[in-house]
Amino acid sequence: MLTDIVSRFEITGKVTDVKPMGEGLINDTYKVFTDGSDKSQYVLQRVNNAIFQDVDMLMDNIDKVTTHLRKKNKNTLHFLKTRDGKFYHFDGEKYWRVMVFVPDSITYQAVTPEYSYIAGKSFGEFESLLSDLKEPLGEIIPDFHNIEFRLQQLRDAMTEDRVGRVAEVQYYLDEIFKRENKMTIGERLFREGKLPKRVCHCDTKVNNMLFDKEGKVLCIIDLDTVMPSFVFSDYGDFLRTAANTGAEDDPNLDNIDFNMEIFKAFTKGYLEGTEDFLLPVEKENLPYAAMLFPYMQTVRFLADYINGDTYYKIKYPEHNLVRTKAQWRLFERAEAKEAQMKSLVLSL
Ligand code: GN1
Ligand code: MG
């Protein structure tokens, strides 16, 4: 029972209810209500252990990050220990963790330019705050945002064609591989020693920020993938959800466009938040990052579709194909605005 699991953690109050919450594609999330004060509402999560195989490393990373942010008096997530002193509970089959619910917080699936500016500043500052983290973080999912690696996974999926879906998606495969050289520039710059890795959030979707009613960012959530990466990760992945005028899995492709107002506002905020460390090579390639994330997400959804839906939670059988098409449309829209993005970045 979920209530029994929660009771193994150092909560205050008695659990009165546990309800599903959130939109995550990986972990299962529940809100926990207690008879205690406003401050004793919690979030229970089942960690997807197929994806996060080293739960000790996962929680250790999160502990380092949240401790560091708290030392700088920043709001961050607060995880509870179990009564035997660990940040997770293993019930013999599943891994569970509990964090304090942030009261009066709002999440959005879409943002205005005004909120995008705030988000840009916050994610930029998040990277800046973590830039002096002394203890190294474990690479929780190796090569997570390495596009060369993701393309290789797609090739492997194609070759295996486990469930016979390759023929149906050939058009997308051709379009993706046509752009391989252009879209892997980040990894080449890294090998040439020109592009650094920094501690990044690596899942900066719009719904991974908590806002208050006035539009102030309360806290950045979903810290599972905080690890060294190119700054492109945080910048590009935010725009992938924020600048999309449709949904990530929109079945109606006509809803999808790449919103330049959002792009401009977010970029302005991000450049302000990263002022103290961003290199020219990072700044110049922000338009590349804006294209890279819809591209990479297409590659990942498509590989999962071809593999028979083993990674992302799906709500209906064609879901990963619908997601692939929607992300590809977004990529095409961003690609068509590449020149416009470049001149905008230069002007800021
Ligand atoms: C996953 O669980 P969620 O929804 O926060 C995924 C991201 C993808 C995203 C697509 C560990 O994040 O990388 O961009 O879905 N997280 C992992 O919406 O793979
Ligand atoms: Mg999330």
mmCIF file of C-alpha atoms in Angstrom, residues 53-186:
data_model
loop_
_atom_site.group_PDB
_atom_site.id
_atom_site.type_symbol
_atom_site.label_atom_id
_atom_site.label_comp_id
_atom_site.label_asym_id
_atom_site.label_seq_id
_atom_site.Cartn_x
_atom_site.Cartn_y
_atom_site.Cartn_z
ATOM 1 C CA GLN A 53 19.510 1.760 -12.746
ATOM 2 C CA ASP A 54 21.769 3.115 -10.032
ATOM 3 C CA VAL A 55 19.334 4.602 -7.519
ATOM 4 C CA ASP A 56 22.119 5.203 -4.980
ATOM 5 C CA MET A 57 23.968 7.349 -7.512
ATOM 6 C CA LEU A 58 20.723 9.066 -8.495
ATOM 7 C CA MET A 59 19.853 10.139 -4.962
ATOM 8 C CA ASP A 60 23.460 10.977 -4.177
ATOM 9 C CA ASN A 61 23.588 13.375 -7.158
ATOM 10 C CA ILE A 62 20.342 14.995 -6.055
ATOM 11 C CA ASP A 63 21.610 15.306 -2.495
ATOM 12 C CA LYS A 64 24.782 17.077 -3.704
ATOM 13 C CA VAL A 65 22.820 19.454 -5.923
ATOM 14 C CA THR A 66 20.118 20.347 -3.403
ATOM 15 C CA THR A 67 22.641 20.765 -0.567
ATOM 16 C CA HIS A 68 24.702 23.099 -2.744
ATOM 17 C CA LEU A 69 21.673 25.200 -3.687
ATOM 18 C CA ARG A 70 20.471 25.362 -0.090
ATOM 19 C CA LYS A 71 23.903 26.590 1.040
ATOM 20 C CA LYS A 72 23.360 29.517 -1.319
ATOM 21 C CA ASN A 73 19.911 30.122 0.173
ATOM 22 C CA LYS A 74 18.102 29.055 -2.973
ATOM 23 C CA ASN A 75 14.796 27.258 -2.995
ATOM 24 C CA THR A 76 15.132 23.687 -4.038
ATOM 25 C CA LEU A 77 13.520 20.318 -3.563
ATOM 26 C CA HIS A 78 13.650 18.761 -0.139
ATOM 27 C CA PHE A 79 13.833 14.967 -0.061
ATOM 28 C CA LEU A 80 13.039 13.030 3.093
ATOM 29 C CA LYS A 81 15.063 10.203 4.524
ATOM 30 C CA THR A 82 13.552 6.917 5.529
ATOM 31 C CA ARG A 83 13.550 6.028 9.191
ATOM 32 C CA ASP A 84 16.719 4.030 8.527
ATOM 33 C CA GLY A 85 18.513 7.012 7.000
ATOM 34 C CA LYS A 86 18.281 6.546 3.233
ATOM 35 C CA PHE A 87 16.832 8.791 0.533
ATOM 36 C CA TYR A 88 14.813 5.952 -0.953
ATOM 37 C CA HIS A 89 12.905 2.862 0.076
ATOM 38 C CA PHE A 90 13.230 -0.401 -1.817
ATOM 39 C CA ASP A 91 10.203 -2.632 -1.290
ATOM 40 C CA GLY A 92 11.810 -5.717 -2.802
ATOM 41 C CA GLU A 93 10.642 -4.779 -6.274
ATOM 42 C CA LYS A 94 10.256 -1.029 -6.625
ATOM 43 C CA TYR A 95 12.182 2.061 -5.536
ATOM 44 C CA TRP A 96 10.323 4.894 -3.820
ATOM 45 C CA ARG A 97 11.220 8.378 -2.633
ATOM 46 C CA VAL A 98 9.388 11.200 -0.908
ATOM 47 C CA MET A 99 9.836 14.959 -1.137
ATOM 48 C CA VAL A 100 8.082 17.893 0.470
ATOM 49 C CA PHE A 101 5.287 19.317 -1.676
ATOM 50 C CA VAL A 102 5.909 22.997 -2.453
ATOM 51 C CA PRO A 103 2.721 24.774 -1.333
ATOM 52 C CA ASP A 104 0.944 27.360 -3.504
ATOM 53 C CA SER A 105 2.948 26.373 -6.538
ATOM 54 C CA ILE A 106 1.703 26.247 -10.095
ATOM 55 C CA THR A 107 3.061 24.364 -13.085
ATOM 56 C CA TYR A 108 2.285 25.207 -16.689
ATOM 57 C CA GLN A 109 2.326 23.212 -19.902
ATOM 58 C CA ALA A 110 2.681 26.410 -21.938
ATOM 59 C CA VAL A 111 4.206 29.814 -21.211
ATOM 60 C CA THR A 112 3.893 33.427 -22.302
ATOM 61 C CA PRO A 113 6.922 35.441 -23.512
ATOM 62 C CA GLU A 114 6.987 37.156 -20.120
ATOM 63 C CA TYR A 115 7.278 33.832 -18.281
ATOM 64 C CA SER A 116 9.820 32.583 -20.820
ATOM 65 C CA TYR A 117 12.083 35.494 -19.996
ATOM 66 C CA ILE A 118 11.830 34.589 -16.302
ATOM 67 C CA ALA A 119 12.449 30.925 -17.090
ATOM 68 C CA GLY A 120 15.512 31.770 -19.191
ATOM 69 C CA LYS A 121 16.999 33.746 -16.343
ATOM 70 C CA SER A 122 16.215 31.016 -13.823
ATOM 71 C CA PHE A 123 17.731 28.163 -15.812
ATOM 72 C CA GLY A 124 20.755 30.329 -16.612
ATOM 73 C CA GLU A 125 21.172 31.118 -12.922
ATOM 74 C CA PHE A 126 20.661 27.462 -12.032
ATOM 75 C CA GLU A 127 23.694 26.579 -14.184
ATOM 76 C CA SER A 128 25.637 29.482 -12.782
ATOM 77 C CA LEU A 129 24.858 28.455 -9.178
ATOM 78 C CA LEU A 130 26.038 24.914 -9.862
ATOM 79 C CA SER A 131 29.171 25.949 -11.713
ATOM 80 C CA ASP A 132 31.243 25.831 -8.507
ATOM 81 C CA LEU A 133 29.962 22.455 -7.305
ATOM 82 C CA LYS A 134 33.085 20.725 -6.018
ATOM 83 C CA GLU A 135 32.061 17.054 -5.803
ATOM 84 C CA PRO A 136 31.632 15.507 -9.250
ATOM 85 C CA LEU A 137 28.190 14.193 -10.176
ATOM 86 C CA GLY A 138 27.764 10.696 -11.546
ATOM 87 C CA GLU A 139 26.677 10.463 -15.185
ATOM 88 C CA ILE A 140 23.332 8.957 -14.285
ATOM 89 C CA ILE A 141 22.343 8.143 -17.861
ATOM 90 C CA PRO A 142 25.573 7.945 -19.860
ATOM 91 C CA ASP A 143 25.494 9.888 -23.154
ATOM 92 C CA PHE A 144 22.034 11.187 -22.293
ATOM 93 C CA HIS A 145 22.111 14.162 -24.673
ATOM 94 C CA ASN A 146 24.821 12.879 -26.996
ATOM 95 C CA ILE A 147 23.148 13.088 -30.395
ATOM 96 C CA GLU A 148 25.725 10.830 -32.066
ATOM 97 C CA PHE A 149 24.853 8.153 -29.522
ATOM 98 C CA ARG A 150 21.098 8.698 -29.983
ATOM 99 C CA LEU A 151 21.490 8.362 -33.761
ATOM 100 C CA GLN A 152 23.411 5.137 -33.221
ATOM 101 C CA GLN A 153 20.545 3.831 -31.067
ATOM 102 C CA LEU A 154 18.177 4.693 -33.886
ATOM 103 C CA ARG A 155 20.389 2.818 -36.368
ATOM 104 C CA ASP A 156 20.444 -0.208 -34.065
ATOM 105 C CA ALA A 157 16.663 -0.106 -33.725
ATOM 106 C CA MET A 158 16.372 0.073 -37.527
ATOM 107 C CA THR A 159 18.677 -2.864 -38.062
ATOM 108 C CA GLU A 160 16.845 -5.028 -35.549
ATOM 109 C CA ASP A 161 13.368 -3.915 -36.612
ATOM 110 C CA ARG A 162 11.985 -5.981 -33.722
ATOM 111 C CA VAL A 163 8.308 -5.301 -34.308
ATOM 112 C CA GLY A 164 8.333 -4.631 -38.049
ATOM 113 C CA ARG A 165 7.730 -0.888 -37.905
ATOM 114 C CA VAL A 166 10.680 0.377 -39.981
ATOM 115 C CA ALA A 167 9.024 0.411 -43.417
ATOM 116 C CA GLU A 168 6.229 2.642 -42.183
ATOM 117 C CA VAL A 169 8.629 5.311 -40.844
ATOM 118 C CA GLN A 170 11.195 5.320 -43.666
ATOM 119 C CA TYR A 171 10.407 8.912 -44.608
ATOM 120 C CA TYR A 172 11.387 10.158 -41.136
ATOM 121 C CA LEU A 173 14.518 8.027 -41.052
ATOM 122 C CA ASP A 174 15.688 9.484 -44.369
ATOM 123 C CA GLU A 175 14.992 13.057 -43.287
ATOM 124 C CA ILE A 176 16.807 12.538 -39.981
ATOM 125 C CA PHE A 177 19.944 10.991 -41.455
ATOM 126 C CA LYS A 178 20.109 13.605 -44.214
ATOM 127 C CA ARG A 179 20.866 16.143 -41.479
ATOM 128 C CA GLU A 180 23.234 14.017 -39.457
ATOM 129 C CA ASN A 181 26.366 16.046 -40.184
ATOM 130 C CA LYS A 182 24.773 19.389 -39.432
ATOM 131 C CA MET A 183 23.136 18.194 -36.220
ATOM 132 C CA THR A 184 26.223 16.589 -34.652
ATOM 133 C CA ILE A 185 28.383 19.706 -34.631
ATOM 134 C CA GLY A 186 28.233 19.980 -30.823
#
